[in-house]
Coordinates of C-alpha atoms in Angstrom, one line a residue:
X1 CA 21.6 13.8 21.9
X2 CA 21.2 12.3 17.7
X3 CA 19.2 9.1 19.3
X4 CA 16.5 11.6 20.7
X5 CA 16.5 13.3 17.4
X6 CA 16.1 10.2 15.5
X7 CA 13.5 8.7 17.6
X8 CA 11.9 12.7 17.2
X9 CA 12.4 12.3 14.1
X10 CA 10.1 9.2 13.7
X11 CA 7.7 9.6 15.2
X12 CA 7.1 13.4 14.1
X13 CA 7.2 11.0 10.9
X14 CA 5.2 7.8 12.0
X15 CA 2.7 11.0 12.7
X16 CA 2.2 12.5 9.5
X17 CA 2.1 9.6 7.5
X18 CA -0.8 8.3 9.6
X19 CA -2.5 11.5 9.4
X20 CA -1.6 11.3 6.0
X21 CA -2.7 8.1 5.2
X22 CA -6.1 8.2 7.8
X23 CA -7.0 11.5 6.3
X24 CA -7.0 10.2 2.4
X25 CA -8.6 6.5 3.4
X26 CA -11.4 8.6 5.4
X27 CA -12.1 10.6 1.9
X28 CA -11.8 7.6 0.0
X29 CA -14.7 5.8 2.6
X30 CA -16.9 8.6 1.7
X31 CA -16.0 9.1 -2.0
X32 CA -15.7 5.5 -2.9
X33 CA -19.4 5.2 -0.6
X34 CA -21.1 7.8 -3.2
X35 CA -19.2 5.6 -6.6
X36 CA -20.2 2.4 -5.1
X37 CA -23.8 3.4 -4.5
X38 CA -23.7 5.6 -8.2
X39 CA -22.3 2.9 -10.6
X40 CA -22.8 -1.2 -10.6
X41 CA -19.4 -3.7 -9.8
X42 CA -19.6 -4.9 -14.3
X43 CA -17.7 -0.8 -14.8
X44 CA -15.5 -1.4 -11.7
X45 CA -14.4 -4.5 -13.0
X46 CA -13.0 -3.7 -16.5
X47 CA -11.0 -0.5 -14.2
X48 CA -9.9 -2.7 -11.5
X49 CA -8.2 -5.4 -14.8
X50 CA -6.3 -2.3 -16.4
X51 CA -5.7 -1.2 -11.9
X52 CA -2.3 -3.3 -12.2
X53 CA -0.8 -0.8 -14.6
X54 CA -1.4 2.3 -12.8
X55 CA -0.8 0.5 -9.0
X56 CA 2.9 0.0 -11.3
X57 CA 2.9 4.2 -12.4
X58 CA 2.0 5.0 -8.5
X59 CA 5.0 3.0 -7.6
X60 CA 7.9 4.6 -10.2
X61 CA 7.4 7.1 -7.8
X62 CA 8.3 5.1 -4.7
X63 CA 10.8 2.8 -6.0
X64 CA 14.5 2.2 -8.8
X65 CA 16.4 5.0 -8.4
X66 CA 14.0 6.9 -6.2
X67 CA 15.2 4.0 -3.2
X68 CA 18.9 4.3 -4.0
X69 CA 18.5 8.0 -3.5
X70 CA 17.0 7.4 -0.1
X71 CA 19.5 4.4 0.3
X72 CA 22.5 7.0 -0.2
X73 CA 23.8 9.4 3.0
X74 CA 24.3 12.3 1.3
X75 CA 22.8 12.7 -2.3
X76 CA 23.4 16.1 -4.2
X77 CA 21.8 18.0 -7.0
X78 CA 22.8 15.8 -10.1
X79 CA 22.3 12.9 -8.6
X80 CA 18.2 14.0 -8.8
X81 CA 18.7 15.4 -11.8
X82 CA 19.7 12.5 -13.7
X83 CA 16.5 10.6 -11.8
X84 CA 14.1 13.2 -12.7
X85 CA 15.8 13.4 -16.9
X86 CA 16.2 9.6 -16.1
X87 CA 12.6 8.4 -15.4
X88 CA 10.9 10.4 -17.7
X89 CA 12.5 8.7 -20.9
X90 CA 11.3 5.6 -19.1
X91 CA 8.1 7.2 -17.8
X92 CA 7.7 8.3 -22.1
X93 CA 8.9 4.8 -23.7
X94 CA 6.1 2.8 -20.8
X95 CA 3.3 4.7 -22.3
X96 CA 4.3 4.4 -26.2
X97 CA 5.2 0.8 -25.6
X98 CA 1.4 0.1 -23.6
X99 CA -0.3 2.3 -26.0
X100 CA 0.6 -0.1 -28.2
X101 CA -0.5 -3.3 -26.5
X102 CA -3.7 -2.1 -25.6
X103 CA -5.6 -4.7 -28.2
X104 CA -3.9 -7.3 -26.2
X105 CA -4.9 -7.0 -23.5
X106 CA -8.8 -6.4 -24.1
X107 CA -8.2 -8.9 -26.5
X108 CA -6.8 -11.1 -23.3
X109 CA -10.2 -9.7 -21.4
X110 CA -12.5 -10.6 -24.1
X111 CA -13.5 -6.8 -23.8
X112 CA -13.8 -4.8 -26.8
X113 CA -14.4 -1.6 -24.3
X114 CA -10.5 -1.8 -22.6
X115 CA -9.0 -0.6 -25.4
X116 CA -9.4 3.5 -25.6
X117 CA -9.7 2.4 -20.7
X118 CA -6.1 1.0 -21.0
X119 CA -4.9 3.9 -23.2
X120 CA -6.7 7.0 -21.3
X121 CA -5.8 5.2 -17.5
X122 CA -1.9 4.8 -18.6
X123 CA -1.4 8.1 -18.3
X124 CA -0.6 8.4 -14.8
X125 CA 2.6 6.7 -16.2
X126 CA 3.8 10.2 -17.6
X127 CA 2.3 11.7 -14.7
X128 CA 4.3 9.8 -12.5
X129 CA 7.7 9.6 -14.4
X130 CA 7.4 14.2 -13.7
X131 CA 7.5 13.1 -9.7
X132 CA 9.3 10.5 -9.1
X133 CA 12.7 12.8 -8.4
X134 CA 11.1 14.7 -5.9
X135 CA 9.1 12.2 -4.0
X136 CA 12.2 11.1 -3.7
X137 CA 13.8 13.6 -1.6
X138 CA 10.8 15.0 0.3
X139 CA 11.0 10.8 1.9
X140 CA 14.5 11.5 2.4
X141 CA 14.4 14.7 4.1
X142 CA 11.8 13.3 5.9
X143 CA 9.2 16.0 5.1
X144 CA 6.2 14.1 6.0
X145 CA 4.5 16.5 6.5
X146 CA 4.6 18.6 3.4
X147 CA 4.1 14.0 2.1
X148 CA 0.8 14.8 4.0
X149 CA -1.1 17.8 3.1
X150 CA 0.1 16.8 -1.0
X151 CA -1.9 13.4 -1.0
X152 CA -4.3 14.5 0.9
X153 CA -4.9 17.1 -1.1
X154 CA -4.5 15.7 -4.2
X155 CA -7.1 12.9 -2.9
X156 CA -9.7 14.9 -2.7
X157 CA -9.9 17.2 -5.2
X158 CA -10.2 13.5 -8.1
X159 CA -12.1 11.9 -6.1
X160 CA -14.8 14.8 -6.2
X161 CA -14.4 15.1 -10.0
X162 CA -15.2 12.0 -10.4
X163 CA -17.6 11.7 -8.8
X164 CA -19.4 14.3 -10.7
X165 CA -17.9 11.9 -13.6
X166 CA -19.5 9.4 -12.3
X167 CA -22.9 11.5 -11.8
X168 CA -23.2 13.0 -15.4
X169 CA -22.8 9.3 -15.9
X170 CA -19.1 8.5 -17.7
X171 CA -19.2 5.6 -15.6
X172 CA -15.9 3.9 -15.7
X173 CA -14.3 6.0 -17.4
X174 CA -15.3 8.4 -13.8
X175 CA -13.4 5.6 -11.7
X176 CA -9.6 5.9 -14.3
X177 CA -9.8 9.5 -13.9
X178 CA -10.0 9.9 -10.5
X179 CA -6.1 7.4 -10.7
X180 CA -4.7 10.3 -13.6
X181 CA -6.2 13.4 -11.7
X182 CA -4.5 12.0 -8.1
X183 CA -1.1 10.8 -9.6
X184 CA -1.2 14.1 -11.7
X185 CA -2.4 16.8 -9.0
X186 CA 0.1 14.3 -6.0
X187 CA 3.2 15.6 -8.2
X188 CA 2.7 19.0 -9.3
X189 CA 1.8 19.6 -5.3
X190 CA 5.1 17.6 -4.1
X191 CA 6.4 20.0 -6.6
X192 CA 5.1 22.5 -4.3
X193 CA 5.4 21.6 -1.7
X194 CA 10.7 20.0 -2.7
X195 CA 12.4 23.2 -2.3
X196 CA 14.7 21.4 -5.1
X197 CA 14.3 22.0 -9.3
X198 CA 15.9 19.9 -11.6
X199 CA 19.4 20.9 -13.3
X200 CA 21.3 20.3 -16.6
X201 CA 23.8 19.3 -14.5
X202 CA 23.5 15.5 -14.1
X203 CA 25.7 13.0 -12.2
X204 CA 24.3 10.2 -14.9
X205 CA 27.4 7.7 -13.6
X206 CA 25.1 7.9 -10.5
X207 CA 22.4 6.7 -13.2
X208 CA 25.2 3.9 -14.7
X209 CA 27.0 2.9 -10.5
X210 CA 23.0 2.6 -8.8
X211 CA 21.4 0.3 -11.3
X212 CA 22.8 -2.8 -10.3
X213 CA 21.0 -1.8 -7.0
X214 CA 17.3 -0.2 -8.5
X215 CA 16.9 -2.1 -11.8
X216 CA 16.3 -4.8 -9.6
X217 CA 14.2 -2.7 -6.7
X218 CA 12.3 -1.6 -9.7
X219 CA 12.1 -4.7 -11.6
X220 CA 10.9 -5.7 -7.6
X221 CA 7.9 -3.2 -6.8
X222 CA 6.2 -4.5 -10.6
X223 CA 6.3 -7.7 -9.3
X224 CA 4.6 -6.7 -6.4
X225 CA 2.0 -4.6 -7.8
X226 CA 1.2 -7.8 -10.1
X227 CA 1.2 -9.9 -7.2
X228 CA -1.5 -7.0 -5.3
X229 CA -3.2 -7.8 -9.0
X230 CA -3.2 -11.3 -9.6
X231 CA -6.6 -11.9 -8.1
X232 CA -8.4 -8.8 -10.4
X233 CA -5.9 -10.8 -13.4
X234 CA -7.4 -14.4 -13.1
X235 CA -10.8 -13.3 -12.7
X236 CA -11.6 -10.6 -15.1
X237 CA -9.8 -13.9 -17.6
X238 CA -11.9 -16.4 -16.0
X239 CA -14.7 -15.0 -14.7
X240 CA -15.8 -11.8 -16.1
X241 CA -16.0 -8.5 -15.4
X242 CA -19.1 -8.3 -12.8
X243 CA -17.7 -11.2 -10.1
X244 CA -13.7 -8.7 -10.5
X245 CA -16.2 -6.5 -9.6
X246 CA -17.0 -7.6 -6.3
X247 CA -13.3 -8.6 -5.6
X248 CA -11.6 -6.0 -6.4
X249 CA -14.7 -3.8 -3.9
X250 CA -12.7 -6.1 -1.2
X251 CA -10.3 -5.9 -2.1
X252 CA -9.9 -1.8 -1.9
X253 CA -11.9 -2.2 1.2
X254 CA -9.1 -4.5 2.8
X255 CA -6.0 -2.0 1.6
X256 CA -7.5 0.9 3.2
X257 CA -7.2 0.1 6.5
X258 CA -4.1 -2.0 5.6
X259 CA -2.4 0.7 4.2
X260 CA -3.4 3.2 7.1
X261 CA -0.1 1.2 8.7
X262 CA 1.9 0.4 5.8
X263 CA 1.5 3.7 4.8
X264 CA 2.7 5.3 7.8
X265 CA 5.6 3.3 8.4
X266 CA 6.1 3.7 4.8
X267 CA 7.4 8.0 5.0
X268 CA 9.9 7.2 7.6
X269 CA 11.0 4.0 8.5
X270 CA 13.2 3.1 5.0
X271 CA 14.6 7.0 5.0
X272 CA 15.1 5.8 9.5
X273 CA 16.8 2.0 8.6
X274 CA 19.5 2.9 6.5
X275 CA 21.0 6.2 9.1
X276 CA 21.8 3.1 11.9
X277 CA 22.0 0.2 9.0
X278 CA 25.8 0.5 10.2
X279 CA 24.7 -0.1 13.2
X280 CA 23.8 -3.6 13.7
X281 CA 22.2 -4.1 16.8
X282 CA 20.3 -1.0 17.2
X283 CA 18.4 -0.9 13.9
X284 CA 17.2 -4.1 15.1
X285 CA 15.1 -2.8 18.2
X286 CA 14.1 0.4 15.8
X287 CA 12.7 -2.3 13.8
X288 CA 11.9 -4.7 16.1
X289 CA 10.4 -1.7 17.6
X290 CA 8.1 -0.3 14.2
X291 CA 6.9 -4.3 14.0
X292 CA 5.7 -4.1 17.1
X293 CA 3.3 -1.0 16.9
X294 CA 3.1 -2.2 12.6
X295 CA 1.1 -5.8 13.9
X296 CA -0.4 -3.5 17.7
X297 CA -2.5 -1.3 15.1
X298 CA -2.5 -3.4 11.6
X299 CA -4.2 -6.4 14.2
X300 CA -7.1 -5.4 15.7
X301 CA -7.6 -2.6 12.4
X302 CA -8.1 -5.6 9.7
X303 CA -9.0 -8.5 12.1
X304 CA -12.3 -6.2 13.7
X305 CA -13.1 -4.9 9.6
X306 CA -13.2 -8.9 9.0
X307 CA -15.4 -8.8 12.1
X308 CA -18.2 -5.7 10.2
X309 CA -17.8 -6.3 7.4
X310 CA -20.6 -7.0 6.0
X311 CA -22.6 -4.7 8.1
X312 CA -20.2 -1.9 6.8
X313 CA -20.9 -3.1 2.6
X314 CA -24.5 -3.8 2.7
X315 CA -25.6 -0.7 5.1
X316 CA -22.4 1.3 3.1
X317 CA -23.5 0.5 -0.9
X318 CA -26.2 -2.0 -0.7
X319 CA -27.3 -5.4 -1.2
X320 CA -25.9 -6.1 -4.6
X321 CA -22.3 -5.7 -3.2
X322 CA -22.8 -8.7 -0.1
X323 CA -20.6 -10.7 -2.2
X324 CA -17.7 -8.2 -1.9
X325 CA -19.1 -8.0 1.9
X326 CA -17.6 -12.3 2.5
X327 CA -14.7 -11.8 -0.7
X328 CA -13.6 -8.8 2.8
X329 CA -14.3 -11.4 5.3
X330 CA -11.1 -12.8 4.5
X331 CA -8.5 -10.9 2.5
X332 CA -8.5 -9.0 5.7
X333 CA -6.7 -11.8 7.3
X334 CA -4.1 -11.1 4.1
X335 CA -4.4 -7.4 5.1
X336 CA -3.7 -8.1 9.2
X337 CA 0.2 -9.7 8.5
X338 CA 0.8 -6.9 5.2
X339 CA 2.2 -4.1 6.9
X340 CA 5.1 -6.1 8.8
X341 CA 5.6 -7.9 5.5
X342 CA 6.6 -4.3 4.4
X343 CA 8.9 -3.7 8.0
X344 CA 10.8 -6.8 7.9
X345 CA 10.9 -6.7 3.0
X346 CA 12.4 -2.8 3.5
X347 CA 15.1 -4.0 6.6
X348 CA 16.5 -5.6 3.1
X349 CA 16.5 -3.1 1.3
X350 CA 18.3 -0.4 3.4
X351 CA 20.7 -3.5 3.7
X352 CA 21.1 -2.7 0.4
X353 CA 20.3 -6.5 -1.5
X354 CA 17.9 -5.6 -3.8
X355 CA 18.4 -8.3 -5.1
X356 CA 17.0 -11.2 -2.5
X357 CA 13.9 -8.4 -2.1
X358 CA 13.6 -8.8 -6.2
X359 CA 14.3 -13.0 -6.0
X360 CA 11.9 -12.9 -2.9
X361 CA 8.7 -11.3 -5.3
X362 CA 9.5 -12.9 -8.2
X363 CA 9.4 -16.2 -6.2
X364 CA 5.7 -15.0 -4.6
X365 CA 4.8 -14.0 -7.6
X366 CA 5.4 -17.1 -9.4
X367 CA 3.1 -19.0 -6.5
X368 CA 1.0 -17.7 -6.3
X369 CA -0.2 -17.6 -10.6
X370 CA 0.6 -21.4 -10.5
X371 CA -1.6 -21.5 -7.0
X372 CA -4.5 -19.3 -8.3
X373 CA -4.9 -20.7 -12.7
X374 CA -4.0 -24.7 -11.6
X375 CA -7.7 -24.1 -8.4
X376 CA -9.0 -21.1 -10.8
X377 CA -12.2 -24.6 -11.9
X378 CA -12.9 -24.9 -7.9
X379 CA -14.6 -21.7 -7.6
X380 CA -12.8 -17.9 -6.6
X381 CA -13.5 -19.1 -2.5
X382 CA -10.5 -21.4 -2.8
X383 CA -8.5 -18.3 -5.3
X384 CA -9.2 -16.5 -2.3
X385 CA -8.0 -19.2 0.5
X386 CA -5.1 -19.4 -2.0
X387 CA -3.8 -16.4 -1.9
X388 CA -4.9 -15.8 2.2
X389 CA -2.7 -18.6 2.4
X390 CA 0.5 -17.5 0.4
X391 CA 0.4 -14.5 2.0
X392 CA 1.0 -15.8 5.0
X393 CA 4.0 -18.4 4.0
X394 CA 5.3 -15.0 3.0
X395 CA 5.5 -12.7 6.9
X396 CA 7.7 -16.1 7.3
X397 CA 9.9 -15.7 3.5
X398 CA 11.0 -11.9 4.5
X399 CA 11.3 -13.3 8.0
X400 CA 14.4 -16.0 7.1
X401 CA 16.6 -13.4 5.3
X402 CA 16.2 -10.2 8.1
X403 CA 17.0 -13.4 10.7
X404 CA 20.3 -13.8 8.0
X405 CA 21.2 -10.7 7.7
X406 CA 20.5 -8.8 11.9
X407 CA 20.0 -11.8 13.7
X408 CA 15.9 -10.9 14.1
X409 CA 15.0 -14.3 15.9
X410 CA 11.9 -16.9 15.0
X411 CA 10.8 -17.1 18.6
X412 CA 12.4 -12.2 19.4
X413 CA 9.2 -12.1 15.8
X414 CA 6.9 -14.5 17.4
X415 CA 7.3 -12.8 20.3
X416 CA 7.2 -9.5 19.1
X417 CA 4.2 -10.3 16.6
X418 CA 1.8 -13.4 18.6
X419 CA -0.1 -11.8 20.6
X420 CA -1.4 -8.7 19.2
X421 CA -2.3 -10.8 16.8
X422 CA -4.3 -13.4 19.1
X423 CA -5.3 -10.7 21.1
X424 CA -6.9 -9.2 18.6
X425 CA -8.5 -12.7 17.3
X426 CA -9.6 -13.2 20.9
X427 CA -12.0 -9.4 21.4
X428 CA -13.1 -10.1 17.6
X429 CA -14.4 -13.4 18.2
X430 CA -16.0 -12.7 22.1
X431 CA -17.3 -9.4 20.2
X432 CA -18.4 -11.3 17.2
X433 CA -20.3 -13.6 20.0
X434 CA -21.6 -11.3 22.2
X435 CA -22.9 -9.0 19.8
X436 CA -24.5 -11.8 17.4
X437 CA -28.2 -11.8 18.4
X438 CA -27.9 -7.8 17.5
X439 CA -30.3 -7.7 13.8
X440 CA -30.0 -3.9 13.9
X441 CA -27.9 -3.0 11.2
X442 CA -26.1 0.1 12.4
X443 CA -26.9 -0.9 16.1
X444 CA -25.0 -4.0 15.3
X445 CA -22.2 -1.9 14.1
X446 CA -22.0 0.6 16.6
X447 CA -22.2 -2.1 18.8
X448 CA -19.1 -4.3 16.8
X449 CA -17.0 -1.6 17.0
X450 CA -17.4 0.4 19.8
X451 CA -17.2 -2.8 21.6
X452 CA -13.9 -4.0 19.8
X453 CA -12.6 -1.0 20.1
X454 CA -13.3 -1.0 24.1
X455 CA -11.8 -4.9 24.9
X456 CA -9.0 -4.1 23.3
X457 CA -8.1 -1.1 24.6
X458 CA -8.9 -2.0 28.3
X459 CA -6.2 -5.3 27.4
X460 CA -3.4 -3.9 26.3
X461 CA -3.0 -0.6 29.5
X462 CA -4.0 -4.1 32.1
X463 CA -1.8 -5.8 30.0
X464 CA 0.9 -2.8 30.3
X465 CA 1.6 -2.5 26.6
X466 CA 5.0 0.0 26.0
X467 CA 3.9 1.0 22.8
X468 CA 0.4 2.0 23.6
X469 CA 1.5 4.3 26.7
X470 CA 4.4 5.8 24.2
X471 CA 1.8 6.4 21.5
X472 CA -0.4 7.8 24.5
X473 CA 3.3 9.9 25.5
X474 CA 3.0 11.3 21.7
X475 CA 0.0 12.6 21.9
X476 CA -0.4 14.4 24.8
X477 CA 3.0 15.4 24.0
X478 CA 2.0 17.0 20.9
X479 CA -1.1 19.0 22.8
X480 CA 1.0 20.8 25.5

C-alpha cells in the first residue's frame, strides 16, 4: 500500500510538473515570439551577458538549505524559519556586493550600459531570498499543483508586462523586468499557497548542522548556472552583443524544450528518491523508471526541435534570427541528455554526497571554460561543438558515481536510454528525408511535426514500450 501511495504521489507530481512547465513554455513561446519581433538581437545580447546572475538568484530557491530541508525526513517549522531568516540576510548581502561590482562587470564586457542594467537585474537576488523556505516546504510536501499555479500565473503576468514595455520602447529594460517580475510574483504566490509561516523561534542549529552539506549544494548550483551560461559570458566578451543575442535566442529555445522534461521531474525526484534511500534496490528501480521516462520524452522532443529549428525560427521571429536557428540545431543535442544528467545528479544528492556533486560540477565548469577560451579564435561554431561534446561526456561522469552508490551498471543505463535516443534519431532523419522537397515553410513545419510525432508513437506502440503504456493509463485514469 505504501508503494502504491508513493507511486501515485510521483505520478501526480509528474503530471502537475508537466502541466506547470508545459503551460509556462507555451506562454513563453507566445511572448518570446512577440519580444523577438519587437526587439533586435543586440538588446537580447546585453541581457544575456548578465543572465547568469538572475539564473543564480532563481536557483537559490531550489538549492542550498532548501535541498537540506527536502533531504530531512521530517523537517520542523523552526528549521524552515532558520532557513528563511538566513536567506534574507544572504540575499541582501549578495545584492549589495554585486551592486558595487556592477562597474567591473561593465568593464569586462566593454559595455557601459550594463552598469545600471546589472544593478536593476540584481534585485532578483532579494526577491528570491524571500521564497527559499516556502519553495522548500511546497517541494517537500509534493505540492506540485500549487507550485504549478504559482509559476503559471507569474510567467503570464511578467511576460505581459515585458511585452507592453518593449512595445513602448523600453528595449532591454523590458527583458530584465520580465525576469525580476517573474521571481517576485512566483515568490509571493508561493507564500499564498503555503500554509507555513516563518517565526522568530528559529532553530539556527540546523543551519550549523546542515551547512557542510548545504554550502556544497549551493556552490554546485551557482557553478551549474555559470556552466549553463558560460557561452553567453564568453561570447559577450569576444564577439559582442549581437552575436551573443543570436546564440542566446537559440539557447533560450533549447532551454524551453529540455526544461519541459527536467522541471517535470524536478517537482518530485528529490523528495521521492530521499523517501526510498534506505532501500537500495527500490531506489534503483525508482531511478531507472524516471530515467526511462526522461529519455522517452526528451530525445524525440529535443531532436524534433532541432529538425524544425530553421522553419520555426524564421516563421516565428523573422529572417534576422536565421543564425540562431543554426545554433539551435546544434545545442538541441546537448539539451536531449540534460534531463537524464539532472536525474543522475539528484540521485547523488539524495545519497547525501553533496561533495561529489560539487566536485563534478566544478570539474565540468573548468573543462568548459578552458575548452571555450582555447577554441574561441576558431569561431562560435567550434565553441558550440565543444560545449555539446562536454555535455554528452558528463552524462557518463554522473553515471560513474551513480553506479558506485546504487549498482546501476553501464549496461542497465544504456538499455534504459539508448533505445529512445536511437529511435528518435532515426525518426527525425527519416522525417527530414521524406519532407526535404517541401519549399513552403509553413507546410514544411506542419508536415515534419506531424510525421515525426506519428512515426515515434507508432514505433513505441509496436515495440510495446512500458513507459508509453503507463503514461496512457495514467491520463485515461484521470479522466474516468
